[in-house]
């Protein structure tokens, strides 16, 4: 589902394994075994997100990549 957004920015609402819900903008770098490797644009740090824990998402309008 997210493969077409590689190297693009999406906004997600995510529930972590502790049940905390956060809203983030991420740039997707790779997807493997339903795990999304991305950069969180708020912190600038790499993260791994489980596809099953993404509650909602949408592509970011007007921005396609993030230059660090």
Coordinates of C-alpha atoms in Angstrom, one line a residue:
X1 CA 0.0 0.0 0.0
X2 CA 2.8 2.5 0.8
X3 CA 5.3 1.3 -1.9
X4 CA 4.2 4.1 -4.3
X5 CA 5.2 6.7 -1.6
X6 CA 8.9 5.7 -1.4
X7 CA 11.1 8.8 -0.7
X8 CA 7.9 10.8 -0.4
X9 CA 6.4 12.4 2.7
X10 CA 3.2 11.2 4.3
X11 CA 1.4 12.2 7.5
X12 CA 0.4 9.3 9.8
X13 CA -1.5 8.7 13.0
X14 CA 0.3 5.9 14.7
X15 CA -0.2 3.7 17.8
X16 CA 3.0 2.4 19.3
X17 CA 3.2 -1.0 21.2
X18 CA 2.5 0.8 24.5
X19 CA -0.8 2.2 23.1
X20 CA 0.5 5.8 22.8
X21 CA -1.0 7.6 19.7
X22 CA 1.0 10.2 17.9
X23 CA 0.7 12.2 14.7
X24 CA 3.8 12.4 12.6
X25 CA 5.1 13.5 9.2
X26 CA 7.6 10.9 7.8
X27 CA 9.6 10.4 4.7
X28 CA 9.5 6.8 3.7
X29 CA 12.8 5.2 2.7
X30 CA 12.0 1.5 2.5
X31 CA 9.4 -1.1 3.2
X32 CA 10.0 -4.7 4.1
X33 CA 7.9 -7.3 5.9
X34 CA 5.3 -4.7 6.7
X35 CA 7.8 -2.5 8.4
X36 CA 8.3 1.0 7.1
X37 CA 11.8 2.6 7.5
X38 CA 11.4 6.3 7.5
X39 CA 12.7 9.6 8.9
X40 CA 10.5 11.4 11.3
X41 CA 10.5 15.0 10.1
X42 CA 9.7 16.4 13.6
X43 CA 12.8 14.9 15.2
X44 CA 15.0 14.3 12.1
X45 CA 15.7 10.8 13.4
X46 CA 15.3 7.4 11.6
X47 CA 12.3 5.3 12.8
X48 CA 10.7 2.0 12.0
X49 CA 6.9 1.8 11.8
X50 CA 4.7 -1.3 11.7
X51 CA 2.1 -1.0 9.0
X52 CA -0.5 -2.6 11.2
X53 CA -0.1 0.2 13.8
X54 CA -0.8 3.0 11.3
X55 CA -4.4 4.1 12.2
X56 CA -4.7 6.8 9.5
X57 CA -2.5 8.3 6.8
X58 CA -2.4 10.8 3.9
X59 CA 0.2 12.0 1.5
X60 CA 1.6 15.4 2.2
X61 CA 0.4 17.9 -0.4
X62 CA 3.0 20.1 -2.1
X63 CA 6.1 18.4 -0.7
X64 CA 7.6 15.2 -2.2
X65 CA 11.0 14.8 -0.5
X66 CA 12.8 16.2 2.5
X67 CA 16.4 17.4 2.2
X68 CA 18.3 17.0 5.5

